[in-house]
């Protein structure tokens, strides 16, 4: 991913973005405030290509297991494993690209709500 992250570590940004996938009311303004100094294109890429593929199953189940927050250590380990599998296999990379394309459509409204808050800061 290089080093597009300026003020926070990738793990901190991923954790903040994961809060968009919990089964409680999402405080978009608080998340935007935490991420306000980061590049929006980088945040969008991290949201759809790193965080969403790991966290979306929480909202896709009838009884989501994560209500208030994801475990940050688990989250980071899962994202890193997924990124490594993409690098190791063209098939996995293609499969993940299809999933991420779907997630860009399915969770567009979630991203737009956060983006709206980011723009107003």
Coordinates of N, CA and C in Angstrom, one line a residue:
X1 N 0.8 -1.2 0.0 CA 0.0 0.0 0.0 C 0.9 1.3 0.0
X2 N 2.1 1.1 0.1 CA 3.0 2.3 0.1 C 2.8 3.1 1.4
X3 N 2.9 4.4 1.4 CA 2.7 5.2 2.6 C 1.8 6.4 2.4
X4 N 0.6 6.2 1.9 CA -0.3 7.3 1.7 C -0.9 7.8 3.0
X5 N -0.8 7.1 4.1 CA -1.3 7.5 5.3 C -0.4 8.5 6.0
X6 N -1.0 9.7 6.4 CA -0.2 10.8 6.8 C -0.1 10.9 8.4
X7 N -1.3 11.0 9.0 CA -1.4 11.3 10.4 C -1.6 10.2 11.3
X8 N -2.1 9.1 10.8 CA -2.4 7.9 11.7 C -1.9 6.7 11.0
X9 N -1.7 5.7 11.8 CA -1.2 4.4 11.2 C -2.4 3.8 10.4
X10 N -2.1 2.9 9.5 CA -3.1 2.2 8.7 C -4.0 1.4 9.7
X11 N -3.5 0.8 10.7 CA -4.3 0.1 11.7 C -5.3 1.0 12.4
X12 N -4.9 2.2 12.7 CA -5.8 3.1 13.4 C -6.9 3.5 12.4
X13 N -6.6 3.8 11.2 CA -7.6 4.1 10.2 C -8.5 3.0 9.9
X14 N -8.0 1.8 9.8 CA -8.8 0.6 9.6 C -9.8 0.4 10.7
X15 N -9.3 0.6 11.9 CA -10.2 0.4 13.1 C -11.3 1.4 13.1
X16 N -11.0 2.7 12.8 CA -12.0 3.7 12.7 C -13.0 3.4 11.7
X17 N -12.6 2.9 10.5 CA -13.5 2.6 9.4 C -14.3 1.3 9.8
X18 N -13.8 0.5 10.6 CA -14.6 -0.7 10.9 C -15.8 -0.4 11.8
X19 N -15.8 0.8 12.4 CA -16.9 1.2 13.2 C -18.2 1.4 12.4
X20 N -18.0 1.5 11.0 CA -19.1 1.6 10.1 C -19.9 0.3 9.9
X21 N -19.3 -0.8 10.4 CA -19.9 -2.1 10.2 C -20.4 -2.8 11.5
X22 N -20.6 -2.0 12.6 CA -21.1 -2.5 13.8 C -22.6 -2.5 13.8
X23 N -23.2 -3.2 14.8 CA -24.7 -3.3 14.8 C -25.3 -2.4 15.8
X24 N -24.8 -1.2 15.9 CA -25.3 -0.1 16.7 C -25.4 1.1 15.9
X25 N -26.0 2.1 16.4 CA -26.0 3.4 15.7 C -24.6 3.9 15.4
X26 N -24.4 4.3 14.2 CA -23.0 4.7 13.8 C -22.9 6.2 13.9
X27 N -21.9 6.7 14.6 CA -21.6 8.1 14.8 C -20.7 8.5 13.7
X28 N -21.2 8.9 12.5 CA -20.5 9.3 11.4 C -19.6 10.5 11.7
X29 N -20.2 11.4 12.4 CA -19.4 12.6 12.7 C -18.2 12.3 13.5
X30 N -18.3 11.5 14.5 CA -17.1 11.1 15.3 C -16.0 10.4 14.5
X31 N -16.5 9.5 13.6 CA -15.5 8.8 12.8 C -14.8 9.8 11.8
X32 N -15.6 10.7 11.2 CA -15.1 11.7 10.3 C -14.1 12.6 11.0
X33 N -14.4 13.0 12.3 CA -13.5 13.8 13.0 C -12.2 13.1 13.3
X34 N -12.3 11.9 13.6 CA -11.0 11.1 13.8 C -10.2 11.0 12.5
X35 N -10.8 10.9 11.4 CA -10.1 10.7 10.1 C -10.0 12.0 9.2
X36 N -10.3 13.1 9.8 CA -10.4 14.4 9.0 C -9.1 14.8 8.3
X37 N -8.0 14.4 8.8 CA -6.7 14.8 8.2 C -6.1 13.8 7.2
X38 N -6.9 12.8 6.9 CA -6.4 11.8 5.9 C -7.0 12.1 4.6
X39 N -6.3 11.7 3.5 CA -6.7 11.9 2.2 C -8.0 11.0 1.9
X40 N -9.0 11.7 1.4 CA -10.3 11.0 1.2 C -10.2 9.8 0.2
X41 N -9.4 9.9 -0.8 CA -9.3 8.8 -1.8 C -8.6 7.6 -1.1
X42 N -7.7 7.9 -0.2 CA -7.0 6.8 0.5 C -8.0 6.2 1.4
X43 N -8.8 7.0 2.1 CA -9.8 6.4 3.0 C -10.8 5.6 2.3
X44 N -11.2 6.0 1.1 CA -12.2 5.3 0.3 C -11.6 4.0 -0.1
X45 N -10.4 4.0 -0.6 CA -9.7 2.7 -1.0 C -9.6 1.8 0.2
X46 N -9.2 2.3 1.3 CA -9.1 1.4 2.5 C -10.4 0.9 3.0
X47 N -11.4 1.7 2.9 CA -12.8 1.3 3.3 C -13.3 0.1 2.4
X48 N -13.2 0.3 1.1 CA -13.8 -0.7 0.2 C -12.9 -1.9 0.0
X49 N -11.6 -1.7 -0.1 CA -10.6 -2.8 -0.5 C -10.0 -3.5 0.7
X50 N -10.0 -2.9 1.9 CA -9.4 -3.5 3.0 C -10.3 -3.9 4.2
X51 N -11.1 -2.9 4.6 CA -12.0 -3.0 5.8 C -13.3 -3.7 5.4
X52 N -14.0 -3.3 4.4 CA -15.3 -3.9 4.0 C -15.2 -5.4 3.8
X53 N -14.2 -5.9 3.0 CA -14.2 -7.3 2.8 C -14.1 -8.2 4.1
X54 N -13.5 -7.6 5.1 CA -13.4 -8.3 6.4 C -14.6 -8.1 7.3
X55 N -15.1 -6.9 7.3 CA -16.2 -6.5 8.2 C -17.6 -6.7 7.7
X56 N -17.8 -6.7 6.4 CA -19.2 -6.7 6.0 C -20.0 -7.9 6.4
X57 N -19.4 -9.1 6.6 CA -20.3 -10.2 7.1 C -21.0 -9.9 8.4
X58 N -20.5 -9.0 9.2 CA -21.1 -8.7 10.4 C -22.5 -8.1 10.2
X59 N -22.7 -7.3 9.2 CA -24.0 -6.7 8.9 C -24.8 -7.6 7.9
X60 N -24.2 -8.6 7.4 CA -24.9 -9.5 6.5 C -25.6 -10.7 7.1
X61 N -25.5 -10.8 8.5 CA -26.1 -11.9 9.2 C -27.3 -11.4 10.0
X62 N -28.3 -12.3 10.2 CA -29.5 -11.8 11.0 C -29.2 -11.4 12.4
X63 N -28.2 -11.9 13.0 CA -27.9 -11.5 14.4 C -26.4 -11.2 14.4
X64 N -26.0 -10.0 14.1 CA -24.6 -9.7 14.0 C -23.8 -9.9 15.3
X65 N -22.7 -10.6 15.3 CA -22.0 -10.8 16.5 C -21.2 -9.6 17.1
X66 N -20.9 -8.6 16.2 CA -20.2 -7.5 16.7 C -21.1 -6.3 16.8
X67 N -21.4 -5.9 18.0 CA -22.3 -4.8 18.3 C -21.7 -3.4 18.4
X68 N -20.6 -3.3 19.2 CA -20.0 -2.0 19.5 C -18.7 -1.7 18.8
X69 N -17.8 -2.7 18.7 CA -16.6 -2.5 18.0 C -15.9 -3.9 17.7
X70 N -15.1 -3.9 16.7 CA -14.3 -5.1 16.3 C -13.0 -5.0 17.2
X71 N -12.5 -6.2 17.5 CA -11.3 -6.3 18.2 C -10.2 -5.8 17.3
X72 N -9.4 -4.8 17.7 CA -8.4 -4.2 16.8 C -7.3 -5.1 16.3
X73 N -6.9 -6.0 17.2 CA -5.9 -7.0 16.9 C -6.4 -8.0 15.9
X74 N -7.6 -8.5 16.1 CA -8.2 -9.4 15.2 C -8.4 -8.8 13.8
X75 N -8.9 -7.5 13.8 CA -9.2 -6.8 12.6 C -7.9 -6.7 11.8
X76 N -6.9 -6.2 12.4 CA -5.6 -6.0 11.7 C -5.0 -7.3 11.1
X77 N -5.1 -8.3 11.9 CA -4.6 -9.6 11.5 C -5.4 -10.1 10.3
X78 N -6.7 -10.0 10.3 CA -7.6 -10.5 9.2 C -7.3 -9.7 7.9
X79 N -7.2 -8.4 8.1 CA -6.9 -7.6 6.9 C -5.5 -7.9 6.3
X80 N -4.5 -8.0 7.1 CA -3.2 -8.4 6.6 C -3.2 -9.8 6.0
X81 N -3.9 -10.7 6.6 CA -4.0 -12.1 6.0 C -4.6 -12.0 4.6
X82 N -5.7 -11.2 4.5 CA -6.4 -11.1 3.2 C -5.5 -10.4 2.2
X83 N -4.8 -9.4 2.6 CA -3.9 -8.7 1.6 C -2.8 -9.6 1.2
X84 N -2.3 -10.4 2.1 CA -1.2 -11.4 1.7 C -1.7 -12.4 0.8
X85 N -2.9 -13.0 1.0 CA -3.5 -13.9 0.1 C -3.7 -13.4 -1.3
X86 N -4.1 -12.1 -1.4 CA -4.2 -11.4 -2.7 C -2.9 -11.4 -3.4
X87 N -1.9 -11.1 -2.7 CA -0.5 -11.0 -3.3 C 0.0 -12.3 -3.7
X88 N -0.4 -13.4 -3.0 CA 0.1 -14.7 -3.3 C -0.6 -15.4 -4.4
X89 N -1.8 -15.0 -4.7 CA -2.6 -15.8 -5.7 C -3.4 -14.8 -6.6
X90 N -3.2 -15.0 -7.9 CA -3.9 -14.2 -8.9 C -5.4 -14.5 -8.8
X91 N -5.7 -15.8 -8.5 CA -7.1 -16.2 -8.4 C -7.8 -15.5 -7.2
X92 N -7.1 -15.5 -6.1 CA -7.7 -14.8 -4.9 C -7.8 -13.3 -5.2
X93 N -6.8 -12.8 -5.8 CA -6.9 -11.3 -6.2 C -8.1 -11.0 -7.0
X94 N -8.3 -11.9 -8.0 CA -9.5 -11.6 -8.9 C -10.8 -11.8 -8.2
X95 N -10.9 -12.8 -7.3 CA -12.1 -13.1 -6.6 C -12.3 -11.9 -5.6
X96 N -11.3 -11.4 -5.0 CA -11.4 -10.3 -4.1 C -11.8 -9.0 -4.8
X97 N -11.3 -8.8 -6.0 CA -11.7 -7.7 -6.8 C -13.2 -7.7 -7.1
X98 N -13.7 -8.9 -7.4 CA -15.2 -9.0 -7.7 C -15.9 -8.6 -6.4
X99 N -15.5 -9.2 -5.3 CA -16.1 -8.9 -4.0 C -16.1 -7.4 -3.7
X100 N -14.9 -6.8 -3.9 CA -14.8 -5.3 -3.6 C -15.7 -4.5 -4.5
X101 N -15.9 -4.9 -5.8 CA -16.8 -4.2 -6.7 C -18.2 -4.3 -6.2
X102 N -18.6 -5.5 -5.7 CA -19.9 -5.7 -5.1 C -20.1 -4.8 -3.9
X103 N -19.1 -4.7 -3.0 CA -19.1 -3.9 -1.8 C -19.2 -2.4 -2.1
X104 N -18.6 -2.0 -3.2 CA -18.7 -0.6 -3.6 C -20.1 -0.2 -3.9
X105 N -20.9 -1.1 -4.4 CA -22.3 -0.9 -4.7 C -23.1 -1.1 -3.4
X106 N -22.9 -2.2 -2.7 CA -23.8 -2.5 -1.5 C -23.6 -1.5 -0.4
X107 N -22.4 -1.0 -0.2 CA -22.1 -0.1 0.9 C -21.8 1.3 0.5
X108 N -22.2 1.7 -0.7 CA -22.0 3.1 -1.2 C -22.7 4.1 -0.3
X109 N -23.9 3.8 0.2 CA -24.6 4.7 1.1 C -23.8 4.9 2.4
X110 N -23.2 3.9 2.9 CA -22.4 4.0 4.1 C -21.2 5.0 3.9
X111 N -20.5 4.7 2.8 CA -19.4 5.6 2.4 C -19.8 7.0 2.2
X112 N -20.9 7.2 1.5 CA -21.4 8.5 1.2 C -21.8 9.3 2.5
X113 N -22.3 8.6 3.5 CA -22.7 9.2 4.8 C -21.4 9.7 5.5
X114 N -20.3 8.9 5.4 CA -19.1 9.3 6.0 C -18.4 10.4 5.2
X115 N -18.5 10.3 3.9 CA -17.9 11.3 3.1 C -18.6 12.7 3.3
X116 N -19.9 12.7 3.5 CA -20.6 13.9 3.7 C -20.1 14.6 5.0
X117 N -19.8 13.8 6.0 CA -19.3 14.3 7.3 C -17.9 14.8 7.1
X118 N -17.1 14.1 6.3 CA -15.7 14.5 6.1 C -15.6 15.9 5.3
X119 N -16.6 16.0 4.4 CA -16.6 17.3 3.6 C -17.0 18.5 4.5
X120 N -17.8 18.3 5.5 CA -18.3 19.4 6.3 C -17.3 19.8 7.4
X121 N -16.3 19.0 7.6 CA -15.3 19.4 8.6 C -14.3 20.4 8.1

